[in-house]
mmCIF file of C-alpha atoms in Angstrom:
data_model
loop_
_atom_site.group_PDB
_atom_site.id
_atom_site.type_symbol
_atom_site.label_atom_id
_atom_site.label_comp_id
_atom_site.label_asym_id
_atom_site.label_seq_id
_atom_site.Cartn_x
_atom_site.Cartn_y
_atom_site.Cartn_z
ATOM 1 C CA MET A 1 -5.215 -14.330 15.041
ATOM 2 C CA ILE A 2 -4.739 -10.897 13.559
ATOM 3 C CA PRO A 3 -5.138 -11.218 9.554
ATOM 4 C CA LEU A 4 -1.892 -10.737 7.608
ATOM 5 C CA SER A 5 -2.007 -8.819 4.286
ATOM 6 C CA VAL A 6 0.732 -8.005 1.785
ATOM 7 C CA LEU A 7 1.852 -4.216 0.146
ATOM 8 C CA ASP A 8 3.868 -4.517 -2.590
ATOM 9 C CA LEU A 9 6.030 -1.752 -4.664
ATOM 10 C CA SER A 10 7.256 -3.818 -7.291
ATOM 11 C CA VAL A 11 10.585 -3.448 -6.225
ATOM 12 C CA THR A 12 13.413 -3.401 -8.697
ATOM 13 C CA THR A 13 17.180 -4.383 -7.655
ATOM 14 C CA THR A 14 20.513 -4.021 -9.092
ATOM 15 C CA ALA A 15 19.942 -7.363 -10.586
ATOM 16 C CA THR A 16 16.279 -7.467 -11.178
ATOM 17 C CA LYS A 17 14.864 -5.379 -14.076
ATOM 18 C CA PRO A 18 11.351 -3.635 -13.689
ATOM 19 C CA SER A 19 9.657 -5.822 -16.189
ATOM 20 C CA ALA A 20 11.177 -8.895 -14.153
ATOM 21 C CA ALA A 21 9.924 -7.001 -10.915
ATOM 22 C CA LEU A 22 6.540 -7.118 -12.273
ATOM 23 C CA ARG A 23 6.384 -10.600 -12.732
ATOM 24 C CA ASN A 24 7.720 -11.060 -9.206
ATOM 25 C CA SER A 25 4.699 -9.579 -8.002
ATOM 26 C CA ILE A 26 2.171 -12.172 -9.610
ATOM 27 C CA ASP A 27 4.754 -15.044 -8.454
ATOM 28 C CA LEU A 28 4.342 -13.528 -4.867
ATOM 29 C CA ALA A 29 0.806 -13.035 -5.009
ATOM 30 C CA ARG A 30 0.224 -16.915 -6.003
ATOM 31 C CA HIS A 31 2.235 -17.847 -3.248
ATOM 32 C CA VAL A 32 0.456 -15.224 -0.630
ATOM 33 C CA ASP A 33 -2.536 -16.375 -2.018
ATOM 34 C CA GLN A 34 -1.975 -19.916 -0.940
ATOM 35 C CA LEU A 35 -0.589 -18.777 2.712
ATOM 36 C CA GLY A 36 -3.783 -17.554 3.731
ATOM 37 C CA TYR A 37 -2.910 -13.735 3.382
ATOM 38 C CA VAL A 38 -6.289 -11.928 2.927
ATOM 39 C CA ARG A 39 -5.471 -8.693 0.908
ATOM 40 C CA TYR A 40 -2.596 -7.967 -1.723
ATOM 41 C CA TRP A 41 -2.301 -4.192 -2.407
ATOM 42 C CA LEU A 42 -0.324 -2.479 -5.265
ATOM 43 C CA ALA A 43 1.151 0.809 -4.643
ATOM 44 C CA GLU A 44 1.347 3.678 -7.042
ATOM 45 C CA HIS A 45 4.551 5.540 -7.773
ATOM 46 C CA HIS A 46 6.045 7.563 -11.140
ATOM 47 C CA SER A 47 9.793 8.184 -12.410
ATOM 48 C CA LEU A 48 11.282 6.132 -9.563
ATOM 49 C CA PRO A 49 13.945 3.649 -10.529
ATOM 50 C CA SER A 50 13.556 1.608 -7.411
ATOM 51 C CA VAL A 51 9.791 1.054 -8.307
ATOM 52 C CA ALA A 52 8.551 -0.883 -11.384
ATOM 53 C CA SER A 53 4.660 -0.343 -11.073
ATOM 54 C CA PRO A 54 3.094 3.387 -11.585
ATOM 55 C CA SER A 55 -0.413 1.733 -12.484
ATOM 56 C CA PRO A 56 -1.885 -0.210 -9.752
ATOM 57 C CA ASP A 57 -5.118 -0.903 -11.484
ATOM 58 C CA ILE A 58 -3.366 -2.816 -14.132
ATOM 59 C CA MET A 59 -1.305 -4.757 -11.937
ATOM 60 C CA ILE A 60 -4.509 -5.528 -9.580
ATOM 61 C CA GLY A 61 -6.314 -7.017 -12.774
ATOM 62 C CA GLN A 62 -3.489 -9.138 -13.499
ATOM 63 C CA ILE A 63 -2.921 -10.393 -10.156
ATOM 64 C CA ALA A 64 -6.912 -10.896 -9.317
ATOM 65 C CA ALA A 65 -6.654 -13.441 -12.520
ATOM 66 C CA ALA A 66 -3.694 -15.091 -11.343
ATOM 67 C CA THR A 67 -5.037 -15.676 -7.925
ATOM 68 C CA GLN A 68 -8.302 -17.632 -6.347
ATOM 69 C CA HIS A 69 -9.036 -16.160 -2.661
ATOM 70 C CA ILE A 70 -7.120 -12.909 -1.911
ATOM 71 C CA ARG A 71 -8.765 -9.750 -2.148
ATOM 72 C CA VAL A 72 -6.644 -7.291 -4.250
ATOM 73 C CA GLY A 73 -6.472 -3.664 -4.290
ATOM 74 C CA SER A 74 -4.400 -0.399 -4.481
ATOM 75 C CA GLY A 75 -2.086 0.920 -1.699
ATOM 76 C CA GLY A 76 -2.888 3.087 -3.224
ATOM 77 C CA VAL A 77 -4.144 5.420 -6.227
ATOM 78 C CA MET A 78 -2.734 8.799 -5.643
ATOM 79 C CA LEU A 79 -6.361 10.324 -6.121
ATOM 80 C CA PRO A 80 -4.584 13.993 -7.110
ATOM 81 C CA ASN A 81 -3.013 12.260 -10.202
ATOM 82 C CA HIS A 82 -6.468 11.063 -11.842
ATOM 83 C CA ALA A 83 -9.788 12.103 -12.735
ATOM 84 C CA PRO A 84 -12.251 10.606 -10.303
ATOM 85 C CA LEU A 85 -14.570 9.412 -12.965
ATOM 86 C CA VAL A 86 -11.321 7.513 -14.616
ATOM 87 C CA VAL A 87 -10.674 6.095 -10.830
ATOM 88 C CA ALA A 88 -14.346 4.979 -10.645
ATOM 89 C CA GLU A 89 -14.632 3.739 -14.181
ATOM 90 C CA ARG A 90 -11.621 1.490 -13.640
ATOM 91 C CA PHE A 91 -12.246 -0.054 -10.500
ATOM 92 C CA LYS A 92 -15.885 -0.628 -11.367
ATOM 93 C CA MET A 93 -14.845 -2.527 -13.899
ATOM 94 C CA LEU A 94 -12.212 -4.635 -11.620
ATOM 95 C CA GLU A 95 -15.157 -5.093 -9.563
ATOM 96 C CA ALA A 96 -17.322 -6.180 -12.228
ATOM 97 C CA LEU A 97 -14.682 -8.806 -13.529
ATOM 98 C CA PHE A 98 -13.587 -10.036 -9.674
ATOM 99 C CA PRO A 99 -16.772 -9.663 -7.677
ATOM 100 C CA GLY A 100 -16.123 -9.215 -4.054
ATOM 101 C CA ARG A 101 -12.207 -9.107 -4.113
ATOM 102 C CA ILE A 102 -11.254 -5.916 -5.037
ATOM 103 C CA ASP A 103 -10.503 -2.606 -2.947
ATOM 104 C CA LEU A 104 -9.975 1.152 -3.595
ATOM 105 C CA GLY A 105 -7.163 2.775 -1.264
ATOM 106 C CA LEU A 106 -6.855 6.053 -1.879
ATOM 107 C CA GLY A 107 -3.757 8.527 -0.995
ATOM 108 C CA ARG A 108 -3.315 12.267 -1.284
ATOM 109 C CA ALA A 109 0.557 12.559 -2.041
ATOM 110 C CA PRO A 110 1.861 12.622 -5.626
ATOM 111 C CA GLY A 111 3.851 9.322 -5.309
ATOM 112 C CA THR A 112 6.536 11.334 -7.349
ATOM 113 C CA ASP A 113 8.743 14.329 -7.439
ATOM 114 C CA GLY A 114 7.119 17.822 -8.209
ATOM 115 C CA THR A 115 8.168 17.859 -11.874
ATOM 116 C CA THR A 116 6.751 14.358 -12.323
ATOM 117 C CA ALA A 117 3.482 15.498 -10.480
ATOM 118 C CA TYR A 118 2.894 18.334 -13.025
ATOM 119 C CA ALA A 119 3.587 16.205 -16.075
ATOM 120 C CA LEU A 120 0.754 13.652 -14.593
ATOM 121 C CA ARG A 121 -1.527 16.421 -13.939
ATOM 122 C CA SER A 122 -0.982 19.013 -16.419
ATOM 123 C CA ARG A 123 -4.098 18.097 -18.364
ATOM 124 C CA LEU A 124 -6.101 17.861 -15.628
ATOM 125 C CA ASP A 125 -8.294 20.518 -14.607
ATOM 126 C CA ARG A 126 -6.459 21.655 -11.434
ATOM 127 C CA ARG A 127 -7.475 23.700 -8.622
ATOM 128 C CA GLU A 128 -4.689 25.823 -6.587
ATOM 129 C CA GLY A 129 -3.601 23.973 -3.807
ATOM 130 C CA ASP A 130 -4.566 20.757 -2.316
ATOM 131 C CA ASP A 131 -7.920 19.494 -4.132
ATOM 132 C CA PHE A 132 -7.739 16.016 -2.480
ATOM 133 C CA LEU A 133 -11.249 16.323 -0.592
ATOM 134 C CA GLU A 134 -12.836 17.632 -3.694
ATOM 135 C CA ARG A 135 -11.618 15.048 -6.047
ATOM 136 C CA LEU A 136 -12.674 12.349 -2.981
ATOM 137 C CA HIS A 137 -16.093 13.789 -2.822
ATOM 138 C CA GLU A 138 -16.694 13.781 -6.641
ATOM 139 C CA LEU A 139 -15.305 10.216 -6.645
ATOM 140 C CA MET A 140 -17.898 9.439 -4.124
ATOM 141 C CA LEU A 141 -20.659 11.043 -6.130
ATOM 142 C CA TRP A 142 -19.827 8.945 -8.946
ATOM 143 C CA GLU A 143 -21.314 5.993 -6.863
ATOM 144 C CA THR A 144 -24.097 7.707 -4.846
ATOM 145 C CA ARG A 145 -25.449 9.826 -7.964
ATOM 146 C CA GLU A 146 -26.378 12.538 -5.670
ATOM 147 C CA PHE A 147 -25.012 15.249 -7.793
ATOM 148 C CA PRO A 148 -27.320 18.494 -7.473
ATOM 149 C CA ALA A 149 -30.208 19.046 -9.432
ATOM 150 C CA GLY A 150 -28.972 20.452 -12.697
ATOM 151 C CA HIS A 151 -25.448 19.313 -12.418
ATOM 152 C CA PRO A 152 -24.227 18.523 -15.713
ATOM 153 C CA TYR A 153 -22.777 15.099 -14.468
ATOM 154 C CA ASN A 154 -26.194 13.761 -13.722
ATOM 155 C CA ASN A 155 -26.160 13.149 -17.509
ATOM 156 C CA VAL A 156 -22.813 11.181 -17.127
ATOM 157 C CA ILE A 157 -22.805 7.406 -16.625
ATOM 158 C CA ALA A 158 -19.667 5.872 -14.792
ATOM 159 C CA MET A 159 -19.531 2.159 -16.307
ATOM 160 C CA PRO A 160 -20.224 -0.520 -16.130
ATOM 161 C CA ASP A 161 -23.146 0.899 -14.224
ATOM 162 C CA ASP A 162 -24.403 -2.376 -12.613
ATOM 163 C CA ALA A 163 -21.097 -2.936 -10.535
ATOM 164 C CA PRO A 164 -20.567 -0.959 -7.336
ATOM 165 C CA LEU A 165 -17.225 0.831 -6.323
ATOM 166 C CA PRO A 166 -15.152 -1.648 -4.236
ATOM 167 C CA PRO A 167 -14.702 -0.499 -0.584
ATOM 168 C CA ILE A 168 -12.541 2.752 -0.159
ATOM 169 C CA TRP A 169 -9.840 2.974 2.096
ATOM 170 C CA LEU A 170 -7.720 6.261 3.069
ATOM 171 C CA LEU A 171 -4.137 5.817 3.409
ATOM 172 C CA GLY A 172 -2.075 7.798 5.349
ATOM 173 C CA SER A 173 1.325 8.596 7.741
ATOM 174 C CA SER A 174 -0.405 11.362 9.896
ATOM 175 C CA ASP A 175 -3.532 12.030 11.859
ATOM 176 C CA TYR A 176 -5.211 13.650 8.509
ATOM 177 C CA SER A 177 -6.329 10.748 6.859
ATOM 178 C CA SER A 178 -7.237 9.000 10.175
ATOM 179 C CA GLU A 179 -9.505 11.950 10.916
ATOM 180 C CA LEU A 180 -10.898 12.063 7.370
ATOM 181 C CA SER A 181 -11.395 8.333 7.360
ATOM 182 C CA ALA A 182 -13.458 8.439 10.697
ATOM 183 C CA GLN A 183 -15.771 11.246 9.747
ATOM 184 C CA LEU A 184 -16.531 9.595 6.257
ATOM 185 C CA GLY A 185 -16.911 6.208 7.989
ATOM 186 C CA LEU A 186 -14.197 4.341 5.420
ATOM 187 C CA GLY A 187 -11.655 1.864 6.286
ATOM 188 C CA PHE A 188 -8.097 3.337 7.235
ATOM 189 C CA GLY A 189 -4.951 2.300 6.423
ATOM 190 C CA PHE A 190 -1.643 3.677 8.338
ATOM 191 C CA ALA A 191 1.788 3.699 6.841
ATOM 192 C CA HIS A 192 3.947 2.833 9.800
ATOM 193 C CA HIS A 193 6.662 2.113 7.435
ATOM 194 C CA PHE A 194 7.450 5.330 6.181
ATOM 195 C CA ALA A 195 5.502 7.779 8.869
ATOM 196 C CA SER A 196 6.958 10.126 11.303
ATOM 197 C CA HIS A 197 3.477 10.478 13.188
ATOM 198 C CA ASP A 198 2.801 8.138 15.914
ATOM 199 C CA ALA A 199 0.864 4.938 14.659
ATOM 200 C CA VAL A 200 -0.942 4.171 17.927
ATOM 201 C CA ASP A 201 -2.399 7.837 17.931
ATOM 202 C CA ALA A 202 -3.592 7.777 14.564
ATOM 203 C CA MET A 203 -5.339 4.268 14.640
ATOM 204 C CA THR A 204 -6.941 4.893 18.013
ATOM 205 C CA ASN A 205 -7.814 8.088 17.036
ATOM 206 C CA TYR A 206 -9.606 6.699 14.018
ATOM 207 C CA ARG A 207 -11.523 4.384 15.860
ATOM 208 C CA ALA A 208 -12.695 6.590 18.599
ATOM 209 C CA HIS A 209 -14.134 8.968 16.213
ATOM 210 C CA PHE A 210 -15.481 6.689 13.404
ATOM 211 C CA THR A 211 -18.917 7.647 12.114
ATOM 212 C CA PRO A 212 -20.971 4.410 10.646
ATOM 213 C CA SER A 213 -21.701 5.051 6.834
ATOM 214 C CA ARG A 214 -23.286 3.711 3.780
ATOM 215 C CA TRP A 215 -19.498 2.809 3.024
ATOM 216 C CA ARG A 216 -18.651 1.063 6.173
ATOM 217 C CA SER A 217 -20.742 -0.038 9.465
ATOM 218 C CA GLN A 218 -17.877 -0.691 11.638
ATOM 219 C CA PRO A 219 -14.147 0.736 11.665
ATOM 220 C CA HIS A 220 -11.440 -1.399 10.157
ATOM 221 C CA ALA A 221 -7.949 -0.223 10.517
ATOM 222 C CA ILE A 222 -4.894 -1.497 8.746
ATOM 223 C CA LEU A 223 -1.274 -1.154 10.095
ATOM 224 C CA ALA A 224 1.006 -1.356 7.184
ATOM 225 C CA VAL A 225 4.506 -2.481 8.516
ATOM 226 C CA ALA A 226 8.156 -3.018 7.116
ATOM 227 C CA VAL A 227 9.123 -6.610 7.759
ATOM 228 C CA VAL A 228 12.092 -8.933 7.116
ATOM 229 C CA THR A 229 11.972 -12.399 8.333
ATOM 230 C CA ALA A 230 14.524 -15.397 7.827
ATOM 231 C CA ASP A 231 15.234 -18.526 9.776
ATOM 232 C CA THR A 232 17.605 -16.677 11.950
ATOM 233 C CA ASP A 233 17.897 -13.230 13.320
ATOM 234 C CA ALA A 234 21.635 -13.075 11.542
ATOM 235 C CA GLU A 235 20.093 -14.052 8.334
ATOM 236 C CA ALA A 236 17.212 -11.677 8.592
ATOM 237 C CA GLU A 237 19.892 -8.696 9.567
ATOM 238 C CA ARG A 238 22.166 -9.675 6.339
ATOM 239 C CA LEU A 239 18.805 -9.389 4.050
ATOM 240 C CA ALA A 240 17.414 -6.621 5.778
ATOM 241 C CA SER A 241 20.757 -4.517 5.146
ATOM 242 C CA SER A 242 19.561 -3.836 1.385
ATOM 243 C CA MET A 243 16.635 -1.959 2.999
ATOM 244 C CA ASP A 244 18.793 -0.205 5.332
ATOM 245 C CA LEU A 245 20.838 1.253 2.746
ATOM 246 C CA ASN A 246 17.872 1.846 0.289
ATOM 247 C CA ARG A 247 16.168 3.903 3.041
ATOM 248 C CA LEU A 248 19.508 5.887 3.791
ATOM 249 C CA ARG A 249 19.832 6.812 0.020
ATOM 250 C CA ARG A 250 16.080 7.601 -0.295
ATOM 251 C CA ASP A 251 16.359 10.106 2.667
ATOM 252 C CA ARG A 252 19.017 11.775 0.274
ATOM 253 C CA GLY A 253 16.763 12.036 -2.794
ATOM 254 C CA GLN A 254 18.644 8.795 -4.589
ATOM 255 C CA PHE A 255 15.602 6.347 -5.456
ATOM 256 C CA LEU A 256 18.169 3.708 -6.548
ATOM 257 C CA PRO A 257 17.401 0.164 -7.172
ATOM 258 C CA LEU A 258 17.749 -2.235 -4.150
ATOM 259 C CA PRO A 259 21.040 -3.492 -3.481
ATOM 260 C CA SER A 260 22.305 -6.695 -2.775
ATOM 261 C CA PRO A 261 23.961 -7.713 0.510
ATOM 262 C CA GLU A 262 27.375 -8.063 -0.781
ATOM 263 C CA GLU A 263 26.848 -4.474 -2.461
ATOM 264 C CA VAL A 264 26.046 -3.278 0.996
ATOM 265 C CA ALA A 265 28.944 -4.931 2.795
ATOM 266 C CA ALA A 266 31.462 -3.079 0.615
ATOM 267 C CA TYR A 267 29.571 0.343 1.171
ATOM 268 C CA LEU A 268 31.378 2.833 2.976
ATOM 269 C CA TYR A 269 29.196 4.101 6.147
ATOM 270 C CA THR A 270 29.861 7.210 8.015
ATOM 271 C CA ASP A 271 29.191 7.460 11.604
ATOM 272 C CA ALA A 272 26.030 9.679 10.518
ATOM 273 C CA ASP A 273 24.959 7.114 8.195
ATOM 274 C CA ARG A 274 24.735 4.536 10.906
ATOM 275 C CA ALA A 275 23.054 6.742 13.170
ATOM 276 C CA SER A 276 20.563 7.464 10.532
ATOM 277 C CA ILE A 277 20.005 3.803 9.704
ATOM 278 C CA ALA A 278 19.681 3.106 13.786
ATOM 279 C CA ARG A 279 17.197 5.595 13.726
ATOM 280 C CA ASN A 280 15.155 4.071 10.813
ATOM 281 C CA ARG A 281 15.206 0.745 12.475
ATOM 282 C CA SER A 282 11.915 1.781 14.411
ATOM 283 C CA ARG A 283 10.300 1.302 11.385
ATOM 284 C CA LEU A 284 11.660 -1.858 10.301
ATOM 285 C CA PHE A 285 11.082 -5.227 11.976
ATOM 286 C CA VAL A 286 13.875 -7.572 11.387
ATOM 287 C CA GLY A 287 14.230 -10.970 12.677
ATOM 288 C CA SER A 288 13.554 -14.859 13.244
ATOM 289 C CA PRO A 289 9.903 -15.482 13.248
ATOM 290 C CA SER A 290 9.840 -15.366 17.157
ATOM 291 C CA THR A 291 11.900 -12.171 17.383
ATOM 292 C CA VAL A 292 9.922 -10.251 15.007
ATOM 293 C CA ARG A 293 6.690 -11.605 16.676
ATOM 294 C CA ALA A 294 7.867 -10.205 19.953
ATOM 295 C CA LYS A 295 8.673 -6.829 18.250
ATOM 296 C CA LEU A 296 5.039 -6.443 16.416
ATOM 297 C CA ASP A 297 2.704 -7.814 19.013
ATOM 298 C CA PRO A 298 3.059 -4.914 21.443
ATOM 299 C CA MET A 299 2.284 -2.309 18.712
ATOM 300 C CA ILE A 300 -0.511 -4.518 17.155
ATOM 301 C CA ALA A 301 -2.092 -4.477 20.736
ATOM 302 C CA ALA A 302 -1.547 -0.692 21.259
ATOM 303 C CA SER A 303 -2.666 0.338 17.913
ATOM 304 C CA GLN A 304 -6.137 -2.076 18.164
ATOM 305 C CA ALA A 305 -5.271 -2.947 14.662
ATOM 306 C CA ASP A 306 -7.694 -5.166 12.760
ATOM 307 C CA GLU A 307 -4.953 -6.368 10.327
ATOM 308 C CA LEU A 308 -1.240 -6.290 9.539
ATOM 309 C CA MET A 309 -0.287 -5.380 6.217
ATOM 310 C CA VAL A 310 3.402 -6.418 5.479
ATOM 311 C CA ILE A 311 5.996 -4.859 2.992
ATOM 312 C CA THR A 312 8.819 -6.897 2.526
ATOM 313 C CA ALA A 313 11.848 -6.056 0.408
ATOM 314 C CA THR A 314 14.696 -8.331 -0.301
ATOM 315 C CA PHE A 315 17.356 -8.427 -2.753
ATOM 316 C CA ASP A 316 16.589 -12.515 -3.568
ATOM 317 C CA HIS A 317 12.903 -12.701 -4.495
ATOM 318 C CA GLU A 318 12.990 -16.325 -3.121
ATOM 319 C CA ALA A 319 14.074 -14.739 0.320
ATOM 320 C CA ARG A 320 11.166 -12.260 0.192
ATOM 321 C CA LYS A 321 8.928 -15.317 -0.366
ATOM 322 C CA ARG A 322 10.329 -17.321 2.634
ATOM 323 C CA SER A 323 10.175 -14.296 4.617
ATOM 324 C CA TYR A 324 6.156 -14.271 3.993
ATOM 325 C CA SER A 325 6.079 -18.164 4.685
ATOM 326 C CA LEU A 326 7.705 -17.785 8.123
ATOM 327 C CA LEU A 327 5.291 -14.876 9.011
ATOM 328 C CA ALA A 328 2.285 -16.981 8.019
ATOM 329 C CA ASP A 329 3.465 -19.635 10.193
ATOM 330 C CA ALA A 330 4.518 -17.300 13.107
ATOM 331 C CA PHE A 331 0.694 -15.684 12.890
ATOM 332 C CA GLY A 332 -0.769 -19.025 12.292
ATOM 333 C CA LEU A 333 -2.524 -18.507 9.334
ATOM 334 C CA GLU A 334 -4.524 -21.171 7.224
ATOM 335 C CA ARG A 335 -3.290 -22.033 4.220
ATOM 336 C CA LYS A 336 -5.338 -22.473 1.092
ATOM 337 C CA ALA A 337 -5.788 -25.339 -0.652
ATOM 338 C CA ALA A 338 -5.402 -25.065 -4.593
ATOM 339 C CA ALA A 339 -8.437 -25.241 -6.750
#
């Protein structure tokens, strides 16, 4: 049975302030840790009222300390926002504190709007254009120590120097990251929940062209999907209506807290709105456990996914926990005994 993981944005709602959303993330992590989920990743977003956490590394430390079994990582660190040395130091620290349980997922998008991205990067030595590859290469060099002879960074040490950099994953929603992950021999995560590119194409292309490296000997492709599961199809549809309206608003540049199903029911949709929601449903899997399995299984098989990473956003926190519980049972996860 395919392993299940969690992608968490620490989503705020119209009734859940950001501080409470962060605490909910820790509570959810404890919950899925006992359910048998293998990985819990935190996203990086900035200046978005709908997302509480701009610093996945801080959340990773809190969640790793609050859990026992699950791997914890970034999904992902937006590398252009950070000096590679800072990323290396922070994740080597996390690996030192929680050995064998940390992942370093990297993205190349800013995770925010242009003005906020400028504020984040204005004190960095920015290059013109996309410098993701340059930053990724430097980050790897902090681990391999293969800077050219005479390079000034040969005298700089990323501490703690007795802890390795955690496994590196490239995240993406197009074929760019799949090709780069394969070329460099890294893990790959595909964001089906917001991608316009075909997941099957990206993931099978990654597997077909994977080159073993010092980082990874075998390919590992994670398929990230948005799911809302409940005891019945009708209840799942009610819960998912919050994500429907949230996505509609995001497409218009409105990054608002997640609305309640009651707020959604009172919203005046146009025919164009309903058509947009119907199109977006290709990125959202909704229903009872058996319904969701029937929808997911063909994509899992066609994409040859090694792992399914699930993002669930519901207005009610307990409903979100219930969704992950039902999904764990549907996929036959083995629950963990508390220490």
